[in-house]
Short mmCIF file of C-alpha atoms and ligand atoms in Angstrom, two decimals:
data_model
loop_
_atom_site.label_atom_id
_atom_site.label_comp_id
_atom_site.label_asym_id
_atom_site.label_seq_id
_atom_site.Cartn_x
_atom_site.Cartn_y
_atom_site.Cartn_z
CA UNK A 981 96.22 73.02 27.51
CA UNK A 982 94.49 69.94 26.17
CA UNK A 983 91.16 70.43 25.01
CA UNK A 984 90.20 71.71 21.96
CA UNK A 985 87.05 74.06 22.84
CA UNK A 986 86.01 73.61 18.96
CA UNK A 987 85.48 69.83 19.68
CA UNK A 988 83.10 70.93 23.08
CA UNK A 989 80.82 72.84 20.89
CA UNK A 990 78.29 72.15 19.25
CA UNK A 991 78.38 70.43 15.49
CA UNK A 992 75.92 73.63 14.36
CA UNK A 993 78.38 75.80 16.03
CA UNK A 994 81.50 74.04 14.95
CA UNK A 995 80.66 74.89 11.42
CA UNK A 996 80.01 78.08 11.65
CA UNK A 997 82.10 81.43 10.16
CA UNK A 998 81.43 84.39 11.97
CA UNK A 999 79.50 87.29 9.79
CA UNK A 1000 81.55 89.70 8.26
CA UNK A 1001 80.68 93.09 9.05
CA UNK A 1002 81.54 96.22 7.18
CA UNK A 1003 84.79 97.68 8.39
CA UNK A 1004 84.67 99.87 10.65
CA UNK A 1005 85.89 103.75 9.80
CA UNK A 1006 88.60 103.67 12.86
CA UNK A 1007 89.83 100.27 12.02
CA UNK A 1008 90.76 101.87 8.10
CA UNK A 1009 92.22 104.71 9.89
CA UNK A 1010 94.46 102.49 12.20
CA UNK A 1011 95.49 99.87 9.42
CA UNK A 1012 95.89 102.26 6.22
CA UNK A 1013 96.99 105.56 7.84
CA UNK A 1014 93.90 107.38 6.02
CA UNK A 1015 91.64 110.17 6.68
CA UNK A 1016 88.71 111.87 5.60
CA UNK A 1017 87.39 108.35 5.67
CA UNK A 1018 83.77 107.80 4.36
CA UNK A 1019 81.94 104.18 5.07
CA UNK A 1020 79.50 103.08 2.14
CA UNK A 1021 79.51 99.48 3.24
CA UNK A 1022 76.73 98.87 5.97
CA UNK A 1023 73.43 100.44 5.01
CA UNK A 1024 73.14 103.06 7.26
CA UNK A 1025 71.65 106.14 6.25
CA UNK A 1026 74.07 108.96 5.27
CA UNK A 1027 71.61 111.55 7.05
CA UNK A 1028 71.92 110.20 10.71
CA UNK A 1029 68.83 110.16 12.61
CA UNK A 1030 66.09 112.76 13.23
CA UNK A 1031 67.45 116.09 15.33
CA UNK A 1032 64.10 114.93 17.68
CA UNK A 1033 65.72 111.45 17.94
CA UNK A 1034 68.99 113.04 19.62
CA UNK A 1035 66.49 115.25 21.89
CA UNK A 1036 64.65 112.53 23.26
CA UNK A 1037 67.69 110.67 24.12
CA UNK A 1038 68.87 113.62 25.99
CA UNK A 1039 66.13 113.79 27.85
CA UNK A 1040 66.27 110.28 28.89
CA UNK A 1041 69.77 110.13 29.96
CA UNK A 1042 69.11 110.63 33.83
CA UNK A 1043 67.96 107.32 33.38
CA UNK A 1044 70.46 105.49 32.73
CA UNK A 1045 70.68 103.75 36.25
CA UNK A 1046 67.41 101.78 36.04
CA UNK A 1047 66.26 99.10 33.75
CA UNK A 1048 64.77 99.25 30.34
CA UNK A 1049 61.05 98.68 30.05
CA UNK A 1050 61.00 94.68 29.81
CA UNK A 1051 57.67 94.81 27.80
CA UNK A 1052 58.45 98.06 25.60
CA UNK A 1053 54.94 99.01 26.60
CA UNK A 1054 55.43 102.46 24.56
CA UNK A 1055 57.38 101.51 21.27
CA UNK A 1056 54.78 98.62 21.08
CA UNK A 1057 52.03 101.05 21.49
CA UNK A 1058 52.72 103.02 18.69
CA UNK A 1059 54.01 100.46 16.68
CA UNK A 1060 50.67 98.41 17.14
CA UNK A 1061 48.94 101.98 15.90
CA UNK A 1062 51.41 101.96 13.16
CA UNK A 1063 50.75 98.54 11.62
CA UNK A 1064 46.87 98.59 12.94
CA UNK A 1065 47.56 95.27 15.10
CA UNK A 1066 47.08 94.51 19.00
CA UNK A 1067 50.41 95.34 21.03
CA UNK A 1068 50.33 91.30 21.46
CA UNK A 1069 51.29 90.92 17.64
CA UNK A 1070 54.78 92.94 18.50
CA UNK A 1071 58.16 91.28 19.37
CA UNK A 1072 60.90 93.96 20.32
CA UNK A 1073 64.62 93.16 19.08
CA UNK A 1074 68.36 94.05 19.93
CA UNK A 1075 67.78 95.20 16.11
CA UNK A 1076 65.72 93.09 13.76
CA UNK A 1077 69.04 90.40 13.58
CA UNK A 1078 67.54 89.35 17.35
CA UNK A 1079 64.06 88.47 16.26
CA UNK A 1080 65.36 86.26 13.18
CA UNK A 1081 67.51 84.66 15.87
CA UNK A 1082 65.04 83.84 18.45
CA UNK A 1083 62.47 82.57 15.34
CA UNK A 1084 65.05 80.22 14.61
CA UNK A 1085 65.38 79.14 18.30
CA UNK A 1086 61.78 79.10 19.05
CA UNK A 1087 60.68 76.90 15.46
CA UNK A 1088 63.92 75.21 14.84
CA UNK A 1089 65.53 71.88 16.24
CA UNK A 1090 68.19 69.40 14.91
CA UNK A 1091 65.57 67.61 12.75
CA UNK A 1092 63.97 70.02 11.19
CA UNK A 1093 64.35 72.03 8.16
CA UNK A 1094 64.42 75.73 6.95
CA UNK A 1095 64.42 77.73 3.44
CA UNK A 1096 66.40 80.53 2.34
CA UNK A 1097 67.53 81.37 -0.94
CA UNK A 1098 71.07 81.41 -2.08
CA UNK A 1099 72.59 85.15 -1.97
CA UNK A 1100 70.47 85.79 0.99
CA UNK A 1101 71.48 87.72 4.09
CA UNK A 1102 74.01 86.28 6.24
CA UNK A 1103 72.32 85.87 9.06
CA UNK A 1104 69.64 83.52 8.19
CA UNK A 1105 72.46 80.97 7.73
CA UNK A 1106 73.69 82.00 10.71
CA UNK A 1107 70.60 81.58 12.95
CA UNK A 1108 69.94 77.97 11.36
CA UNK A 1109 73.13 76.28 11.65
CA UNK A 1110 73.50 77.89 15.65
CA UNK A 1111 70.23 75.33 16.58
CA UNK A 1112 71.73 73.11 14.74
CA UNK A 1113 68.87 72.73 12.05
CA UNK A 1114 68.89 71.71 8.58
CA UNK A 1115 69.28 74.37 6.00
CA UNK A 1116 67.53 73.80 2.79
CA UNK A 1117 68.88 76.57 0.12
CA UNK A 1118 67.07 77.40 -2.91
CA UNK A 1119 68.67 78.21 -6.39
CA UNK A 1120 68.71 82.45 -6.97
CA UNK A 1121 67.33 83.75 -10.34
CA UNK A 1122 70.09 83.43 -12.74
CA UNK A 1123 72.44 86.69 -13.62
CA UNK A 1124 70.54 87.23 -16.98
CA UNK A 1125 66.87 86.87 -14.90
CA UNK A 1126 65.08 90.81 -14.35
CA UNK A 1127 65.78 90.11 -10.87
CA UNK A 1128 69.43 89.07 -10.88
CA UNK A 1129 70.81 86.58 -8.19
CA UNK A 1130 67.13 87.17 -6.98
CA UNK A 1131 65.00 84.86 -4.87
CA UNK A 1132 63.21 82.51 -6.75
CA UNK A 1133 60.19 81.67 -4.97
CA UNK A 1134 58.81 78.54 -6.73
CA UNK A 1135 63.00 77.15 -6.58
CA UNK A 1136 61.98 77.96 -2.81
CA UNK A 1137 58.14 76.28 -2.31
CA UNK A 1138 60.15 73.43 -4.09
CA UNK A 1139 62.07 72.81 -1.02
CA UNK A 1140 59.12 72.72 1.33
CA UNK A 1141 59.06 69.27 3.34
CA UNK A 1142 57.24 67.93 6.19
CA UNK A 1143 60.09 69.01 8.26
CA UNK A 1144 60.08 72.73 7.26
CA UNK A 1145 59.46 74.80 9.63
CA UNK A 1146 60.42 78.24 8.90
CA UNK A 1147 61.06 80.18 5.97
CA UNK A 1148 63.37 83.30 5.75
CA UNK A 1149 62.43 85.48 2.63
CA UNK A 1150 63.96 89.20 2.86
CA UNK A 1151 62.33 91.80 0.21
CA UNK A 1152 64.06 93.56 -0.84
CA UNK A 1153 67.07 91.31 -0.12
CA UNK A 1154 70.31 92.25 1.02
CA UNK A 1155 73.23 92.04 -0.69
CA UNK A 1156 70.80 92.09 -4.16
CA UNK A 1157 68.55 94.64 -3.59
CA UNK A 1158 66.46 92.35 -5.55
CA UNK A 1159 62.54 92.59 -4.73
CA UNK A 1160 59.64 90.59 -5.13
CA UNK A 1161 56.04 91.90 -6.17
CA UNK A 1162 53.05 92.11 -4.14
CA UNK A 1163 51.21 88.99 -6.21
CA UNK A 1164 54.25 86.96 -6.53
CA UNK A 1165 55.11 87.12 -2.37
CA UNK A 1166 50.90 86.57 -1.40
CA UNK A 1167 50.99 84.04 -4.29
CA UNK A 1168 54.35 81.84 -2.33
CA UNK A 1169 52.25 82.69 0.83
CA UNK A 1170 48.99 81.26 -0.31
CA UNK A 1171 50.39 77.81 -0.91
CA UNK A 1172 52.94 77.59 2.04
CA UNK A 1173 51.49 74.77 4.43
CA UNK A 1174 50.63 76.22 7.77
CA UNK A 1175 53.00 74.22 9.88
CA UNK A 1176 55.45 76.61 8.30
CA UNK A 1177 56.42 79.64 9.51
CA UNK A 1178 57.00 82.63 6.88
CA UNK A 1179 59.49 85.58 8.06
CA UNK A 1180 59.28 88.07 5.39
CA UNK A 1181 62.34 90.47 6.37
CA UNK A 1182 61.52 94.46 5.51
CA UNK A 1183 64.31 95.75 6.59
CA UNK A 1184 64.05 98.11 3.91
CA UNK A 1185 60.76 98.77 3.46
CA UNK A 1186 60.54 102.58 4.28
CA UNK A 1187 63.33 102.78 1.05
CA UNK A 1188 61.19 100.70 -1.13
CA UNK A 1189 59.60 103.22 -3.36
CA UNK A 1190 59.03 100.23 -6.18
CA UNK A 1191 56.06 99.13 -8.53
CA UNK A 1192 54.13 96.79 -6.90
CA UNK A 1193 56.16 96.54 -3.40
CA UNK A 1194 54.11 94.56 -0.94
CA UNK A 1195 53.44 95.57 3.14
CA UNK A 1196 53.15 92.05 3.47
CA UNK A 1197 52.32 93.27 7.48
CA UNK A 1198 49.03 93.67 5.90
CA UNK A 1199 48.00 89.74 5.63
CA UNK A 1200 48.60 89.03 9.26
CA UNK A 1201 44.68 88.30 9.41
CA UNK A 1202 44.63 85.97 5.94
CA UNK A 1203 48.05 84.26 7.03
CA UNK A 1204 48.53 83.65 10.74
CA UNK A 1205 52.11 81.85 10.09
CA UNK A 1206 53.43 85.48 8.36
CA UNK A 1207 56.19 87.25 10.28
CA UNK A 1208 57.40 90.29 9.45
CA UNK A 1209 60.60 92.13 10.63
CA UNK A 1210 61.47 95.43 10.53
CA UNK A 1211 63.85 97.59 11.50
CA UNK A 1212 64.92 101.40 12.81
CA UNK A 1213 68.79 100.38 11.27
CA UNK A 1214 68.37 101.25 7.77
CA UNK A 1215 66.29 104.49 6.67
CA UNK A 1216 65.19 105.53 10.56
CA UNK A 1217 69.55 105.88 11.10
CA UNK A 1218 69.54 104.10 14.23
CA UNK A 1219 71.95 101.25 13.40
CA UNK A 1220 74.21 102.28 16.68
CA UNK A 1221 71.22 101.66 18.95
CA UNK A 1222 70.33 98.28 17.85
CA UNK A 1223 66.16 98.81 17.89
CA UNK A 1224 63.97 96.15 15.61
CA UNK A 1225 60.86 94.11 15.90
CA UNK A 1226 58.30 91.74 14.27
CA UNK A 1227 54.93 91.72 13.52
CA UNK A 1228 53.51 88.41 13.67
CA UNK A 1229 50.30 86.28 15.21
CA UNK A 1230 49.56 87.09 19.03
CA UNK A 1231 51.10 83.37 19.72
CA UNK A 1232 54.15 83.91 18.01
CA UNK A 1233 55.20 86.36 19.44
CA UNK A 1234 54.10 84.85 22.52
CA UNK A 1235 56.43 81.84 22.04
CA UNK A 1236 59.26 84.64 20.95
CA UNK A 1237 58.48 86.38 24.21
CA UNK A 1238 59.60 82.76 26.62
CA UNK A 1239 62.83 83.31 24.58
CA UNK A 1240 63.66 86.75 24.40
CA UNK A 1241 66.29 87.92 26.89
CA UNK A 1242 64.14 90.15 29.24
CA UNK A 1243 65.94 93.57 28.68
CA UNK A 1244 66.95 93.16 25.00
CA UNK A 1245 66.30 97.09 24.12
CA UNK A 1246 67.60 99.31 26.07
CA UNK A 1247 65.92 102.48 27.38
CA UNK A 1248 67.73 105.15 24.97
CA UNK A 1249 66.89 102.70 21.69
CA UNK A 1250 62.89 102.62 22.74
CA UNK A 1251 63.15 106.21 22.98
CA UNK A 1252 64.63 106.78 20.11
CA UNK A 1253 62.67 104.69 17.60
CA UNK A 1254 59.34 106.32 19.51
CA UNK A 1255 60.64 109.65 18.45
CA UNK A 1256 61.94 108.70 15.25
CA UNK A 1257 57.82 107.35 14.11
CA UNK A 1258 57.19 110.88 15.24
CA UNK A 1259 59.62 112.34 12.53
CA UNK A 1260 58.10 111.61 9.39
CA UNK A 1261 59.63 114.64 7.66
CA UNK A 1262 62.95 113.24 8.24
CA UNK A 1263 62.07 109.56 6.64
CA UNK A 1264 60.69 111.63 4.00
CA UNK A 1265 64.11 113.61 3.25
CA UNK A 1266 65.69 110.04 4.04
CA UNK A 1267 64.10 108.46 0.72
CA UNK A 1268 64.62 111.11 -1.20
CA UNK A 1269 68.09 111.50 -0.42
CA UNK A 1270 68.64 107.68 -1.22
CA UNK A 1271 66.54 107.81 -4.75
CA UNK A 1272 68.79 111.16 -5.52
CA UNK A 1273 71.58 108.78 -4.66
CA UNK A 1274 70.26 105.80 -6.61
CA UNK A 1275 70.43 107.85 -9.94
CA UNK A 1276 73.66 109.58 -9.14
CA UNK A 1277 75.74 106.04 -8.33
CA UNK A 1278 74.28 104.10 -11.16
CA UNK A 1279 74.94 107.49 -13.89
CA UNK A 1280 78.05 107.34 -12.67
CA UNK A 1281 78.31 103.09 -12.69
CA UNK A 1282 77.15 103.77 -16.21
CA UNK A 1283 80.20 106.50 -17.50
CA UNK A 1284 82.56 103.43 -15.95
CA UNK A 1285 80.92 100.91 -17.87
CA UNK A 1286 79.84 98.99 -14.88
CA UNK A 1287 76.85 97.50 -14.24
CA UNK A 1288 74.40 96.78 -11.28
CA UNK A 1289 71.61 94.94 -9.82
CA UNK A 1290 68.31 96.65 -9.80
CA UNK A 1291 67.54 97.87 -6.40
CA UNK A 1292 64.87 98.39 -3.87
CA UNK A 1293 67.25 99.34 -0.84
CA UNK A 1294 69.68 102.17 0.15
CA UNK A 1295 72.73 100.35 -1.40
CA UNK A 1296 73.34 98.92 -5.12
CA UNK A 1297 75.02 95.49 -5.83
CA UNK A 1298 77.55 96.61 -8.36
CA UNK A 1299 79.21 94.36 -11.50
CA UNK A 1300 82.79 95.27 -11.65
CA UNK A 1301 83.38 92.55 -14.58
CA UNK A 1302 86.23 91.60 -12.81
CA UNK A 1303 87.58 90.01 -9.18
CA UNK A 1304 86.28 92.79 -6.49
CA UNK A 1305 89.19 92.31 -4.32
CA UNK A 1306 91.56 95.17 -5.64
CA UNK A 1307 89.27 97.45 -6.40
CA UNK A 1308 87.98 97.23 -2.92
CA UNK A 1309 91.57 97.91 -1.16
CA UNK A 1310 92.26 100.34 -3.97
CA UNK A 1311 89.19 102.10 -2.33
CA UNK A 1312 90.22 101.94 0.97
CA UNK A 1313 93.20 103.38 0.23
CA UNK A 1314 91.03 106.14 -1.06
CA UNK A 1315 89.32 106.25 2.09
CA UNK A 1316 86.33 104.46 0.85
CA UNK A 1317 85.07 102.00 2.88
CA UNK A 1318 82.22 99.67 0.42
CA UNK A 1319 81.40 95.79 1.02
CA UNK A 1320 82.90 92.89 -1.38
CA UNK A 1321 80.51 89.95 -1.33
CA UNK A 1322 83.22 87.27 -2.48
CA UNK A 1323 81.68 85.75 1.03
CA UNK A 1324 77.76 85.83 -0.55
CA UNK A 1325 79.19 83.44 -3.34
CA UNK A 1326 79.68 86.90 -5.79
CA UNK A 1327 83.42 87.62 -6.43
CA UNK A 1328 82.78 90.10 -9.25
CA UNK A 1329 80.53 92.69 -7.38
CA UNK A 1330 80.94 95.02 -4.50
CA UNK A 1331 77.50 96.30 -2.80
CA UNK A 1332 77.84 100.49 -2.38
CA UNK A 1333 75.30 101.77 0.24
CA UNK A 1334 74.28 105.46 -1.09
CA UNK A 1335 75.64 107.86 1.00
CA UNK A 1336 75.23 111.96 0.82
CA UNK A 1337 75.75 113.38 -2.53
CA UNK A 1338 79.45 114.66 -1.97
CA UNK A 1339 80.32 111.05 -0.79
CA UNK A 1340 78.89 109.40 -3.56
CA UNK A 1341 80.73 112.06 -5.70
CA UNK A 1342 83.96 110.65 -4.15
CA UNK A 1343 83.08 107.13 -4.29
CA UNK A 1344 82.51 107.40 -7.95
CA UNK A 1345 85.89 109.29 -8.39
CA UNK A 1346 87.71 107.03 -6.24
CA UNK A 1347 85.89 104.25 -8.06
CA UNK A 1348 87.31 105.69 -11.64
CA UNK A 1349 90.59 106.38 -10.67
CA UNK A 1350 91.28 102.65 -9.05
CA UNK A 1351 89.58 101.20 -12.72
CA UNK A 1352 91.78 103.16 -14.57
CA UNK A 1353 94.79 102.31 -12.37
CA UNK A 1354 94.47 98.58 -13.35
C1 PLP B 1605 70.40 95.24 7.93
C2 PLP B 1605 69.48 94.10 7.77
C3 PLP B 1605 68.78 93.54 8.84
C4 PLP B 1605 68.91 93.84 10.27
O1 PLP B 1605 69.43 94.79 10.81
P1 PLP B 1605 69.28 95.12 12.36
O2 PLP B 1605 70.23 96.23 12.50
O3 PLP B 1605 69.66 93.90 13.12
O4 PLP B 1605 67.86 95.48 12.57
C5 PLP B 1605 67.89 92.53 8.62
N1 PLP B 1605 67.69 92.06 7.41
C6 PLP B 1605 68.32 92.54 6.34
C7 PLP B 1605 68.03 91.97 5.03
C8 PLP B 1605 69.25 93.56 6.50
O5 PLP B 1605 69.93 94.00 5.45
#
């Protein structure tokens, strides 16, 4: 055959590189041979979800044969009680990665520009260059700043044109961990113009147990171009369900809502994340498992003479003072599955998501064994 389907697409898509996921514990299994395989590479919390999250699914599985709830009447519900809005202000996801992808559909077009910072999640490059819009990237702290490889939100207001129209800021980020403080976020928010739209991404906000950590979904009413994703991926342990939304101005989500494919949650996820608000015992026991975790990877970072990037999230960006690639197979052959970040621009670091305490415990043997090895 002829044609070359690259030159049929679009330039946005033509220059894309798909996002690289964490591998998968069967794909190890079928490519090394291993066992006993434990996955540290994707954020997703080590104590699965609530028992009550697995009951209401149960109960829901006779129906299986009929649509999902187009409008998500219930999960909005309580999620409008939750963040004291109007049901209008919330825009159901296939996970929170959908709503950052219709934003960019709904606000974006080849002309116009949007902000991210450099060592930002993957996606929001992703979602830009798919509409084909401009991406304007802003300069990280520096490795020697408190907030290492950070966002740097004057490098960011910097960037802000009369063709920006949407902003991506995640807090904490993801693959840093880095966070930003309540006066320095509402400070960057205060002086955004308001033909810009500002998507503050909490995807790990029910982790974030630091000093100053802003709900930014609490200045909806002061800023009506603030949207803010969350998710039930990272400390609710739904990541298989693929359950997220946004919190934003009645017409924004509005606009979201002419995009959105109709069904985009399925039944058992808006189950699930309607029983999982119901648990707060187990989010509870989920934080405290993941501080506990916290301390125990970075004592143990510390006996190897690593280093790491402070962290507000479930995982810690780790300095290996050296290329990550062979320490990351050397784990794998260990059966420990963690995430290099050669991709986010950061060859020297592998990002470890905390995981029980008897996996960390292996993680950090594993980890001193393939050091010592090399
Ligand atoms: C994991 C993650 C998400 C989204 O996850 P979903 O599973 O799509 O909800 C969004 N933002 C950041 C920064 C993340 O790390």
């Amino acid at each position: 055959m002829s044609t070359s389907f690259s030159d049929l697409a679009t330039p946005g898509v033509q220059g894309l590189k798909p996002y690289q996921p964490g591998k998968p514990i069967a794909e190890l299994e079928r490519e090394y041979g291993v066992s006993n395989i434990i996955k540290l590479a994707s954020n997703e919390n080590p104590l699965g979800p609530s028992a009550r999250v697995l009951e209401a699914i149960g109960a829901s599985l006779h129906d299986l044969q009929l649509y999902p709830d187009a409008n998500g009447f219930e999960l909005k519900q309580r999620l409008a009680e939750l963040h004291r809005v109007e049901p209008e202000c919330i825009t159901l996801g296939n996970g929170s990665n959908d709503v950052l992808v219709l934003l960019a559909e709904t606000f974006l077009r080849p002309d116009s520009e949007a902000i991210y910072s450099q060592y930002c999640f993957a996606v929001y490059p992703i979602a830009v260059q798919a509409v084909g819009a401009v991406a304007r990237v802003a300069d990280a702290h520096p490795p020697d700043h408190d907030m290492p490889y950070g966002h740097d939100l004057a490098a960011m207001a910097d960037l802000i044109s009369d063709q920006t129209r949407l902003i991506y800021i995640a807090n904490p980020n993801n693959p840093t961990g880095t966070w930003l403080t309540e006066d320095a976020l509402r400070d960057f928010v205060d002086r955004v113009p308001e033909h810009v739209v500002v998507v503050v991404d909490e995807a790990y906000f029910e982790y974030a147990e630091v000093d100053r950590y802003p709900n930014a979904s609490l200045w909806l009413n002061e800023y009506p171009n603030l949207v803010i994703t969350r998710t039930f991926s990272k400390a609710y342990g739904l990541a298989g369900l693929r359950v997220g939304y946004s919190v934003s101005h009645p017409q924004v989500a509005g606009l979201l809502n002419r995009v959105r494919q109709p069904f985009n949650v399925n039944t058992l996820a808006q189950v699930a994340a309607c029983a999982a608000l119901e648990d707060r015992h187990h989010l509870i026991k989920s934080r405290e498992a993941n501080l506990a975790g916290i301390r125990q990877v970075q004592a143990g970072c510390e006996q190897l003479g690593l280093s790491w990037v402070p962290s507000a999230g479930n995982f810690l960006l780790v300095d290996l003072h050296r290329s990550a690639g062979e320490v990351f197979e050397g784990l794998l052959r260990r059966g420990v599955i963690t995430r290099p970040v050669d991709n986010y621009g950061l060859p020297n670091h592998l990002r470890i998501t905390m995981g029980t305490a008897a996996e960390n415990e292996r993680l950090i043997t594993a980890l001193g064994e393939v050091l010592s090895d090399a």
